[in-house]
Short mmCIF file of C-alpha atoms in Angstrom, two decimals:
data_model
loop_
_atom_site.label_atom_id
_atom_site.label_comp_id
_atom_site.label_asym_id
_atom_site.label_seq_id
_atom_site.Cartn_x
_atom_site.Cartn_y
_atom_site.Cartn_z
CA UNK A 1 118.69 99.79 136.77
CA UNK A 2 121.64 101.59 134.97
CA UNK A 3 122.82 99.75 131.96
CA UNK A 4 125.90 100.91 129.35
CA UNK A 5 126.41 99.67 125.82
CA UNK A 6 130.03 97.90 126.41
CA UNK A 7 130.51 95.94 123.20
CA UNK A 8 129.10 94.46 119.88
CA UNK A 9 130.01 91.51 117.80
CA UNK A 10 129.63 91.31 114.13
CA UNK A 11 129.22 88.16 111.82
CA UNK A 12 129.47 87.75 108.12
CA UNK A 13 126.70 84.97 107.63
CA UNK A 14 126.41 83.24 104.23
CA UNK A 15 124.09 80.69 103.05
CA UNK A 16 124.59 78.94 99.69
CA UNK A 17 121.46 79.40 98.01
CA UNK A 18 122.69 79.51 94.63
CA UNK A 19 122.99 76.17 94.54
CA UNK A 20 119.41 75.57 94.63
CA UNK A 21 118.52 78.36 92.24
CA UNK A 22 116.61 80.01 95.13
CA UNK A 23 116.21 83.88 94.41
CA UNK A 24 117.05 83.55 91.06
CA UNK A 25 115.71 86.28 88.87
CA UNK A 26 116.38 88.47 85.82
CA UNK A 27 118.98 90.85 87.45
CA UNK A 28 120.27 88.41 90.38
CA UNK A 29 121.42 85.19 88.66
CA UNK A 30 123.54 84.01 91.60
CA UNK A 31 122.35 84.46 95.00
CA UNK A 32 123.96 83.23 98.21
CA UNK A 33 121.41 84.60 100.82
CA UNK A 34 123.49 86.31 103.50
CA UNK A 35 123.38 88.33 106.55
CA UNK A 36 125.57 91.12 107.75
CA UNK A 37 125.04 90.17 111.63
CA UNK A 38 125.05 92.31 114.85
CA UNK A 39 124.83 91.77 118.43
CA UNK A 40 124.86 94.79 120.85
CA UNK A 41 125.50 94.11 124.63
CA UNK A 42 125.10 95.99 127.97
CA UNK A 43 126.56 95.70 131.44
CA UNK A 44 124.76 95.21 134.70
CA UNK A 45 122.82 92.89 136.58
CA UNK A 46 120.65 92.40 133.86
CA UNK A 47 122.81 92.36 130.99
CA UNK A 48 120.76 93.75 127.65
CA UNK A 49 121.36 92.37 124.35
CA UNK A 50 119.94 93.43 121.00
CA UNK A 51 120.20 91.40 118.02
CA UNK A 52 120.22 92.70 114.17
CA UNK A 53 121.12 92.43 110.50
CA UNK A 54 120.72 93.56 106.94
CA UNK A 55 120.39 91.19 103.96
CA UNK A 56 122.64 90.75 100.88
CA UNK A 57 123.28 88.06 98.24
CA UNK A 58 127.07 87.12 98.71
CA UNK A 59 129.80 89.00 97.71
CA UNK A 60 130.35 92.62 99.32
CA UNK A 61 128.43 91.30 102.79
CA UNK A 62 131.92 91.81 104.24
CA UNK A 63 132.27 95.68 103.45
CA UNK A 64 128.67 95.78 104.93
CA UNK A 65 129.90 94.25 108.42
CA UNK A 66 132.65 96.53 108.39
CA UNK A 67 130.42 99.54 108.31
CA UNK A 68 128.07 98.13 111.10
CA UNK A 69 131.45 98.01 113.32
CA UNK A 70 132.09 101.46 112.69
CA UNK A 71 128.66 102.54 113.34
CA UNK A 72 128.35 100.28 116.38
CA UNK A 73 131.55 102.14 117.93
CA UNK A 74 129.50 105.23 118.37
CA UNK A 75 127.08 103.03 120.77
CA UNK A 76 129.81 102.04 123.11
CA UNK A 77 129.59 103.60 126.76
CA UNK A 78 125.64 105.24 125.93
CA UNK A 79 122.91 104.66 128.31
CA UNK A 80 120.38 102.42 126.45
CA UNK A 81 117.60 103.93 128.26
CA UNK A 82 118.49 107.14 127.16
CA UNK A 83 118.42 105.87 123.38
CA UNK A 84 114.92 104.47 124.15
CA UNK A 85 113.24 107.65 125.35
CA UNK A 86 113.24 108.93 121.53
CA UNK A 87 114.29 106.35 119.05
CA UNK A 88 113.48 109.16 116.30
CA UNK A 89 115.89 111.63 118.08
CA UNK A 90 118.47 108.10 118.33
CA UNK A 91 118.02 107.63 114.90
CA UNK A 92 119.00 111.16 113.86
CA UNK A 93 121.80 110.93 116.01
CA UNK A 94 122.88 108.01 114.19
CA UNK A 95 122.17 108.88 110.87
CA UNK A 96 124.21 112.25 111.59
CA UNK A 97 128.03 111.69 112.48
CA UNK A 98 129.78 114.40 110.45
CA UNK A 99 132.09 112.30 108.53
CA UNK A 100 130.26 109.08 108.25
CA UNK A 101 127.51 110.95 106.65
CA UNK A 102 129.53 112.06 103.84
CA UNK A 103 129.69 107.85 102.70
CA UNK A 104 125.97 108.25 102.07
CA UNK A 105 124.48 110.16 102.66
CA UNK A 106 121.63 108.02 103.79
CA UNK A 107 122.06 105.35 101.12
CA UNK A 108 124.35 102.68 99.86
CA UNK A 109 125.97 100.59 102.40
CA UNK A 110 126.56 103.10 105.20
CA UNK A 111 122.38 102.90 105.39
CA UNK A 112 121.94 99.50 104.99
CA UNK A 113 124.74 98.86 108.01
CA UNK A 114 122.66 101.73 109.85
CA UNK A 115 119.78 99.41 109.24
CA UNK A 116 121.04 96.40 111.15
CA UNK A 117 122.12 98.58 113.95
CA UNK A 118 119.23 100.43 114.46
CA UNK A 119 116.98 97.25 114.26
CA UNK A 120 119.46 95.95 117.02
CA UNK A 121 118.46 98.98 119.19
CA UNK A 122 114.93 98.21 118.54
CA UNK A 123 115.00 94.72 119.22
CA UNK A 124 117.06 95.58 122.60
CA UNK A 125 114.25 97.94 123.59
CA UNK A 126 111.74 95.51 123.09
CA UNK A 127 113.38 92.93 124.95
CA UNK A 128 113.84 94.86 127.76
CA UNK A 129 110.20 95.48 128.11
CA UNK A 130 109.25 91.88 127.45
CA UNK A 131 107.40 92.51 124.32
CA UNK A 132 107.66 91.45 120.70
CA UNK A 133 108.48 94.58 118.62
CA UNK A 134 105.30 95.01 116.71
CA UNK A 135 103.56 94.80 120.57
CA UNK A 136 106.04 97.48 122.08
CA UNK A 137 105.54 99.86 119.00
CA UNK A 138 101.55 99.23 118.82
CA UNK A 139 101.15 99.95 122.67
CA UNK A 140 103.00 103.36 122.38
CA UNK A 141 100.74 106.31 122.75
CA UNK A 142 100.21 108.79 119.41
CA UNK A 143 102.73 110.90 120.62
CA UNK A 144 105.55 108.04 121.38
CA UNK A 145 105.01 106.85 117.93
CA UNK A 146 105.77 110.12 116.60
CA UNK A 147 108.60 110.41 118.92
CA UNK A 148 109.71 107.20 117.54
CA UNK A 149 109.80 108.35 113.92
CA UNK A 150 112.43 109.83 111.43
CA UNK A 151 110.69 113.06 109.98
CA UNK A 152 113.77 114.77 108.54
CA UNK A 153 113.34 115.76 105.03
CA UNK A 154 109.89 114.91 104.64
CA UNK A 155 107.65 117.44 106.23
CA UNK A 156 106.79 118.70 102.55
CA UNK A 157 104.79 115.16 102.64
CA UNK A 158 103.42 114.67 106.18
CA UNK A 159 104.34 116.97 109.47
CA UNK A 160 104.73 115.22 112.80
CA UNK A 161 101.53 117.40 113.32
CA UNK A 162 99.59 115.69 110.68
CA UNK A 163 100.99 112.11 111.75
CA UNK A 164 100.06 112.67 115.30
CA UNK A 165 96.34 113.70 114.31
CA UNK A 166 96.41 110.47 111.79
CA UNK A 167 97.32 108.35 114.73
CA UNK A 168 95.00 109.62 117.51
CA UNK A 169 92.20 108.82 114.80
CA UNK A 170 93.22 105.26 114.50
CA UNK A 171 93.61 104.76 118.49
CA UNK A 172 90.18 103.80 119.38
CA UNK A 173 90.27 100.60 117.33
CA UNK A 174 93.74 99.38 118.03
CA UNK A 175 92.78 96.85 120.76
CA UNK A 176 90.07 95.16 118.34
CA UNK A 177 92.41 95.38 115.51
CA UNK A 178 95.07 93.35 117.47
CA UNK A 179 92.51 90.96 118.28
CA UNK A 180 91.36 90.56 114.83
CA UNK A 181 94.85 89.69 113.41
CA UNK A 182 95.59 87.46 116.40
CA UNK A 183 92.71 85.48 115.40
CA UNK A 184 93.18 85.59 111.52
CA UNK A 185 96.74 86.31 111.27
CA UNK A 186 98.12 88.76 108.15
CA UNK A 187 97.40 88.10 104.66
CA UNK A 188 100.66 86.81 102.78
CA UNK A 189 101.74 85.97 99.32
CA UNK A 190 104.23 83.19 98.22
CA UNK A 191 107.37 84.06 95.73
CA UNK A 192 109.02 80.49 96.24
CA UNK A 193 107.19 78.88 93.40
CA UNK A 194 108.10 81.68 90.95
CA UNK A 195 112.09 81.87 90.85
CA UNK A 196 113.31 82.38 87.33
CA UNK A 197 116.06 79.32 87.90
CA UNK A 198 113.48 76.75 88.38
CA UNK A 199 112.10 74.44 85.83
CA UNK A 200 108.22 74.42 84.86
CA UNK A 201 108.05 71.34 86.72
CA UNK A 202 108.85 72.73 89.85
CA UNK A 203 107.45 75.87 89.00
CA UNK A 204 104.14 73.88 88.78
CA UNK A 205 104.70 71.77 91.83
CA UNK A 206 105.17 74.54 94.07
CA UNK A 207 102.29 76.60 92.69
CA UNK A 208 100.03 73.47 93.64
CA UNK A 209 101.47 73.21 97.16
CA UNK A 210 100.91 76.62 97.86
CA UNK A 211 97.65 76.68 96.64
CA UNK A 212 96.67 73.39 98.94
CA UNK A 213 98.78 75.58 102.07
CA UNK A 214 95.99 78.30 101.60
CA UNK A 215 97.51 80.90 99.56
CA UNK A 216 95.75 83.20 97.14
CA UNK A 217 98.20 85.68 95.93
CA UNK A 218 101.24 84.30 94.11
CA UNK A 219 104.52 86.13 92.57
CA UNK A 220 106.59 85.04 89.77
CA UNK A 221 110.05 86.45 88.41
CA UNK A 222 110.02 87.89 84.77
CA UNK A 223 112.33 89.81 82.10
CA UNK A 224 114.59 87.35 80.96
CA UNK A 225 112.25 86.00 77.83
CA UNK A 226 109.02 87.40 77.14
CA UNK A 227 107.91 84.20 75.57
CA UNK A 228 109.17 81.95 78.47
CA UNK A 229 107.65 84.38 81.17
CA UNK A 230 104.14 83.92 79.31
CA UNK A 231 104.47 80.33 79.35
CA UNK A 232 105.37 80.16 83.36
CA UNK A 233 102.77 82.61 84.07
CA UNK A 234 99.97 80.45 82.10
CA UNK A 235 101.32 76.95 83.77
CA UNK A 236 100.96 79.17 87.30
CA UNK A 237 97.51 80.52 86.42
CA UNK A 238 96.05 76.81 85.13
CA UNK A 239 96.52 75.77 88.42
CA UNK A 240 95.60 79.06 90.96
CA UNK A 241 92.40 79.86 88.44
CA UNK A 242 91.27 75.83 88.71
CA UNK A 243 89.00 74.88 91.86
CA UNK A 244 90.29 71.33 91.58
CA UNK A 245 93.68 72.76 93.57
CA UNK A 246 92.20 74.33 96.37
CA UNK A 247 92.25 72.88 99.83
CA UNK A 248 89.13 70.67 101.09
CA UNK A 249 86.43 72.21 101.88
CA UNK A 250 87.49 75.65 100.28
CA UNK A 251 85.50 77.48 97.45
CA UNK A 252 88.16 80.16 97.17
CA UNK A 253 87.38 83.83 97.37
CA UNK A 254 84.94 86.02 95.25
CA UNK A 255 87.06 88.16 92.47
CA UNK A 256 84.69 91.07 92.88
CA UNK A 257 85.21 91.19 96.33
CA UNK A 258 86.38 94.89 97.87
CA UNK A 259 89.81 93.46 98.56
CA UNK A 260 90.43 92.07 95.27
CA UNK A 261 88.82 94.73 93.29
CA UNK A 262 91.54 95.89 90.56
CA UNK A 263 93.73 93.22 91.49
CA UNK A 264 92.96 90.70 88.01
CA UNK A 265 91.79 88.00 90.39
CA UNK A 266 90.93 84.89 88.46
CA UNK A 267 87.52 82.90 89.04
CA UNK A 268 88.92 81.39 92.34
CA UNK A 269 89.81 84.35 93.53
CA UNK A 270 93.48 84.09 93.19
CA UNK A 271 95.82 86.99 92.10
CA UNK A 272 99.03 86.81 90.19
CA UNK A 273 101.91 89.30 90.40
CA UNK A 274 105.10 89.76 88.29
CA UNK A 275 108.68 91.16 89.44
CA UNK A 276 111.39 92.39 87.12
CA UNK A 277 113.96 93.01 89.35
CA UNK A 278 115.12 96.26 87.68
CA UNK A 279 115.97 95.06 84.14
CA UNK A 280 114.34 97.22 81.89
CA UNK A 281 114.45 101.07 80.33
CA UNK A 282 111.35 102.99 80.71
CA UNK A 283 109.95 102.59 77.11
CA UNK A 284 110.85 98.65 77.22
CA UNK A 285 109.34 98.22 80.50
CA UNK A 286 106.25 99.33 78.91
CA UNK A 287 106.18 97.10 75.88
CA UNK A 288 107.27 93.91 77.50
CA UNK A 289 104.57 94.40 80.28
CA UNK A 290 102.13 94.66 77.64
CA UNK A 291 103.30 91.71 76.15
CA UNK A 292 102.37 89.48 79.27
CA UNK A 293 98.74 91.15 79.72
CA UNK A 294 97.48 87.21 79.33
CA UNK A 295 98.58 86.10 82.52
CA UNK A 296 96.56 89.15 84.08
CA UNK A 297 99.05 90.36 86.76
CA UNK A 298 97.97 92.64 89.37
CA UNK A 299 100.92 94.82 89.13
CA UNK A 300 104.92 94.84 87.96
CA UNK A 301 107.33 94.69 90.97
CA UNK A 302 110.39 97.00 90.05
CA UNK A 303 110.13 97.34 86.15
CA UNK A 304 113.18 100.16 85.96
CA UNK A 305 115.70 101.51 88.54
CA UNK A 306 114.77 101.74 91.81
CA UNK A 307 115.69 105.51 91.86
CA UNK A 308 113.75 106.49 88.77
CA UNK A 309 110.78 108.24 89.95
CA UNK A 310 109.63 109.72 86.80
CA UNK A 311 110.40 106.36 85.15
CA UNK A 312 108.01 104.62 87.42
CA UNK A 313 105.25 107.15 87.14
CA UNK A 314 105.43 106.93 83.32
CA UNK A 315 105.29 102.97 83.48
CA UNK A 316 102.35 103.58 85.71
CA UNK A 317 100.85 106.26 83.61
CA UNK A 318 101.25 103.38 80.54
CA UNK A 319 100.11 100.90 81.95
CA UNK A 320 96.70 101.87 83.79
CA UNK A 321 94.90 101.17 80.65
CA UNK A 322 95.67 97.32 80.66
CA UNK A 323 94.71 97.35 84.23
CA UNK A 324 98.42 96.59 85.51
CA UNK A 325 99.48 98.42 88.58
CA UNK A 326 103.04 99.58 89.40
CA UNK A 327 104.90 98.17 92.62
CA UNK A 328 108.65 99.01 93.81
CA UNK A 329 110.87 99.79 97.69
CA UNK A 330 112.79 97.05 98.00
CA UNK A 331 115.77 99.22 96.82
CA UNK A 332 114.21 102.41 97.48
CA UNK A 333 117.06 103.65 100.06
CA UNK A 334 115.63 105.98 102.19
CA UNK A 335 112.31 107.62 103.21
CA UNK A 336 112.85 110.58 100.65
CA UNK A 337 112.64 108.35 97.57
CA UNK A 338 109.19 106.76 99.09
CA UNK A 339 108.39 110.51 99.79
CA UNK A 340 108.66 111.02 95.73
CA UNK A 341 106.99 108.02 94.64
CA UNK A 342 103.80 108.46 96.33
CA UNK A 343 103.97 112.83 95.83
CA UNK A 344 104.33 111.93 91.69
CA UNK A 345 101.74 109.12 92.10
CA UNK A 346 104.31 106.90 90.82
CA UNK A 347 102.95 103.54 92.39
CA UNK A 348 99.96 101.69 93.10
CA UNK A 349 101.90 99.35 95.98
CA UNK A 350 104.56 100.92 98.52
CA UNK A 351 107.01 98.13 99.37
CA UNK A 352 108.90 98.85 102.23
CA UNK A 353 112.43 96.75 102.79
CA UNK A 354 113.20 96.26 106.92
CA UNK A 355 116.79 96.85 106.35
CA UNK A 356 117.12 98.63 103.12
CA UNK A 357 115.55 101.28 105.07
CA UNK A 358 117.77 102.16 108.44
CA UNK A 359 115.44 100.62 110.82
CA UNK A 360 112.40 100.99 112.28
CA UNK A 361 111.81 104.71 112.56
CA UNK A 362 112.50 104.96 109.31
CA UNK A 363 110.30 102.37 108.31
CA UNK A 364 107.72 104.39 110.27
CA UNK A 365 107.95 107.50 108.07
CA UNK A 366 107.15 105.35 105.42
CA UNK A 367 104.30 103.70 106.95
CA UNK A 368 102.77 107.33 107.93
CA UNK A 369 103.24 108.71 104.51
CA UNK A 370 101.74 105.64 102.68
CA UNK A 371 98.63 106.01 105.07
CA UNK A 372 98.24 109.61 104.09
CA UNK A 373 98.43 108.99 100.25
CA UNK A 374 96.37 105.93 100.42
CA UNK A 375 98.76 103.58 98.85
CA UNK A 376 99.01 99.78 100.49
CA UNK A 377 102.09 98.96 102.17
CA UNK A 378 103.38 94.96 101.02
CA UNK A 379 106.48 94.75 102.35
CA UNK A 380 109.45 93.05 100.51
CA UNK A 381 110.51 89.63 102.20
CA UNK A 382 112.01 86.55 101.62
CA UNK A 383 115.81 86.50 101.86
CA UNK A 384 117.10 85.20 105.10
CA UNK A 385 115.55 87.05 108.20
CA UNK A 386 113.30 89.12 106.23
CA UNK A 387 110.23 87.30 106.78
CA UNK A 388 111.07 87.35 110.68
CA UNK A 389 111.42 90.99 110.50
CA UNK A 390 108.33 92.43 108.52
CA UNK A 391 105.70 90.51 109.87
CA UNK A 392 106.33 92.98 112.89
CA UNK A 393 106.18 96.10 110.53
CA UNK A 394 102.86 94.69 108.93
CA UNK A 395 101.27 94.28 112.12
CA UNK A 396 102.14 97.81 113.16
CA UNK A 397 100.80 99.36 110.15
CA UNK A 398 97.54 97.73 110.27
CA UNK A 399 97.06 97.91 114.44
CA UNK A 400 98.71 101.73 114.89
CA UNK A 401 98.63 103.29 111.35
CA UNK A 402 96.70 102.74 108.36
CA UNK A 403 94.20 100.42 110.25
CA UNK A 404 93.64 98.00 107.46
CA UNK A 405 94.93 94.95 106.05
CA UNK A 406 92.17 93.97 103.93
CA UNK A 407 93.91 94.67 100.31
CA UNK A 408 97.52 94.17 101.99
CA UNK A 409 99.42 90.92 101.35
CA UNK A 410 103.12 90.59 103.12
CA UNK A 411 105.78 88.28 100.94
CA UNK A 412 106.33 85.16 102.25
CA UNK A 413 109.57 82.70 101.34
CA UNK A 414 109.72 79.56 102.66
CA UNK A 415 113.54 79.57 103.00
CA UNK A 416 116.04 79.88 105.94
CA UNK A 417 113.61 80.03 108.79
CA UNK A 418 115.48 77.09 110.87
CA UNK A 419 118.34 79.12 111.49
CA UNK A 420 116.32 81.56 113.57
CA UNK A 421 115.31 81.08 117.41
CA UNK A 422 111.87 82.53 116.80
CA UNK A 423 110.93 81.82 113.33
CA UNK A 424 107.72 83.31 111.15
CA UNK A 425 105.43 80.85 110.68
CA UNK A 426 102.05 80.33 108.26
CA UNK A 427 98.32 79.15 109.40
CA UNK A 428 96.68 77.07 107.22
CA UNK A 429 94.68 80.04 105.65
CA UNK A 430 98.09 81.19 104.07
CA UNK A 431 98.34 83.96 106.35
CA UNK A 432 101.24 84.80 108.76
CA UNK A 433 100.75 84.18 112.64
CA UNK A 434 101.22 86.74 114.97
CA UNK A 435 104.80 86.47 116.81
CA UNK A 436 103.60 86.06 120.33
CA UNK A 437 106.99 85.46 122.54
CA UNK A 438 107.58 88.06 124.96
CA UNK A 439 111.43 87.20 124.57
CA UNK A 440 111.71 87.72 120.93
CA UNK A 441 111.91 91.32 120.23
CA UNK A 442 112.23 91.93 116.58
CA UNK A 443 112.49 87.81 116.10
CA UNK A 444 116.06 88.33 114.23
CA UNK A 445 118.13 86.15 116.79
CA UNK A 446 120.20 83.64 115.07
CA UNK A 447 120.95 80.15 116.27
CA UNK A 448 124.69 80.32 117.21
CA UNK A 449 125.38 76.99 115.34
CA UNK A 450 124.27 78.21 112.07
CA UNK A 451 126.56 81.18 112.88
CA UNK A 452 128.98 78.92 113.83
CA UNK A 453 128.17 76.79 110.38
CA UNK A 454 127.77 79.60 107.55
CA UNK A 455 129.92 82.26 108.86
CA UNK A 456 132.12 83.21 106.17
CA UNK A 457 134.90 82.59 105.34
CA UNK A 458 135.85 79.93 108.21
CA UNK A 459 132.41 78.46 109.02
CA UNK A 460 132.46 74.81 108.75
CA UNK A 461 130.52 74.59 105.76
CA UNK A 462 132.65 76.61 103.62
CA UNK A 463 135.78 75.58 105.13
CA UNK A 464 134.38 72.12 104.06
CA UNK A 465 133.40 73.53 100.91
CA UNK A 466 136.96 74.80 100.02
CA UNK A 467 138.37 71.70 101.22
CA UNK A 468 136.41 69.99 98.47
CA UNK A 469 136.74 72.65 95.73
CA UNK A 470 132.98 73.78 95.36
CA UNK A 471 130.55 75.50 97.33
#
């Protein structure tokens, strides 16, 4: 059946999360979780649609929408089936406009806009095949998956031939791993209890609720004040390390088990991570994190500028004797930054972002590099829509690429899922359920009512707020 891409729509959707302190950290103190959202349409007797978005925290979201429109215009008149044949080549073409490339290249607003557009194409691809995105990719042959991956500028770290050999080596166990994860779910950790703007009482309550919900990995924000950070960390530790708060019938997990080794797990097997959101210089990061040793963190996330590869390497080296690792990646703006972080042995945990990277094809390149270097991938989520996105990416990593999820954990934040037609969900063991609806694609389609209510600046919520003189 012949189809042509005919038009697209963009929406600047913003949610007033700053009113409740959701998302607050030492760097980002005023967050209105926002979606620069695009829907791409075809003609034909059975027209296709693909939805994509990238995430911001408010002002500037309109600039991303303008960049999305500029990129999406290039798709008008194209046959989607031709694009689907090699999504790696399609990715290269989308990233190589000889004029648009100048305002990157492959970084900043133009790159995250490319993430929204490429994700929309992948969503359309998965919907056209009647599969969730993770299943579409997991079912690919090793050759097809390599053809879907972006390799430009990373062949000094991994070649197409190496990637193909890695994927073939994992192919035999794919069916068994898919069965396992469908049954168990994918391991998750919770950030919702640890926002910097929350009171101690709210932190304690949310931590108790998270333990009762089956979580055993927890993350808190740090960096504003070390005394306050230790106090808040000890509050969280006092709950997650205490068996009385475990779900009925649970004895916790063995802190000496292989999946918890080196994570500073407490007596119940609970793990605490900390996140500074880039606030420190390198020497400051080292000294500050040493002062938090009492709360026994597994890793410090984003201790310094996200582009400072050698700075992360220095921090990792200095903190290693203290048993604290380094994680980063949510603001690593392309696969080349991840390549250097891995080559420089600068990180213990690789944190991809589903739309800071420019779509699934670039994510695949980072998954492959991380697997080669033996570094676990624990994606950044939270925000709006990111949890819906990243469960697909972690499933692809486990089933087709790394073949492991024992030490991996995927971020979960309990915000704004109700705005999506196919929201992610968590089971009673604190794990993501596997998306199974054949119609959901990349799970990012937003309810029309949510767009109508929260589109900036003329959605019904924002018009009412303006009339009342407040958010």
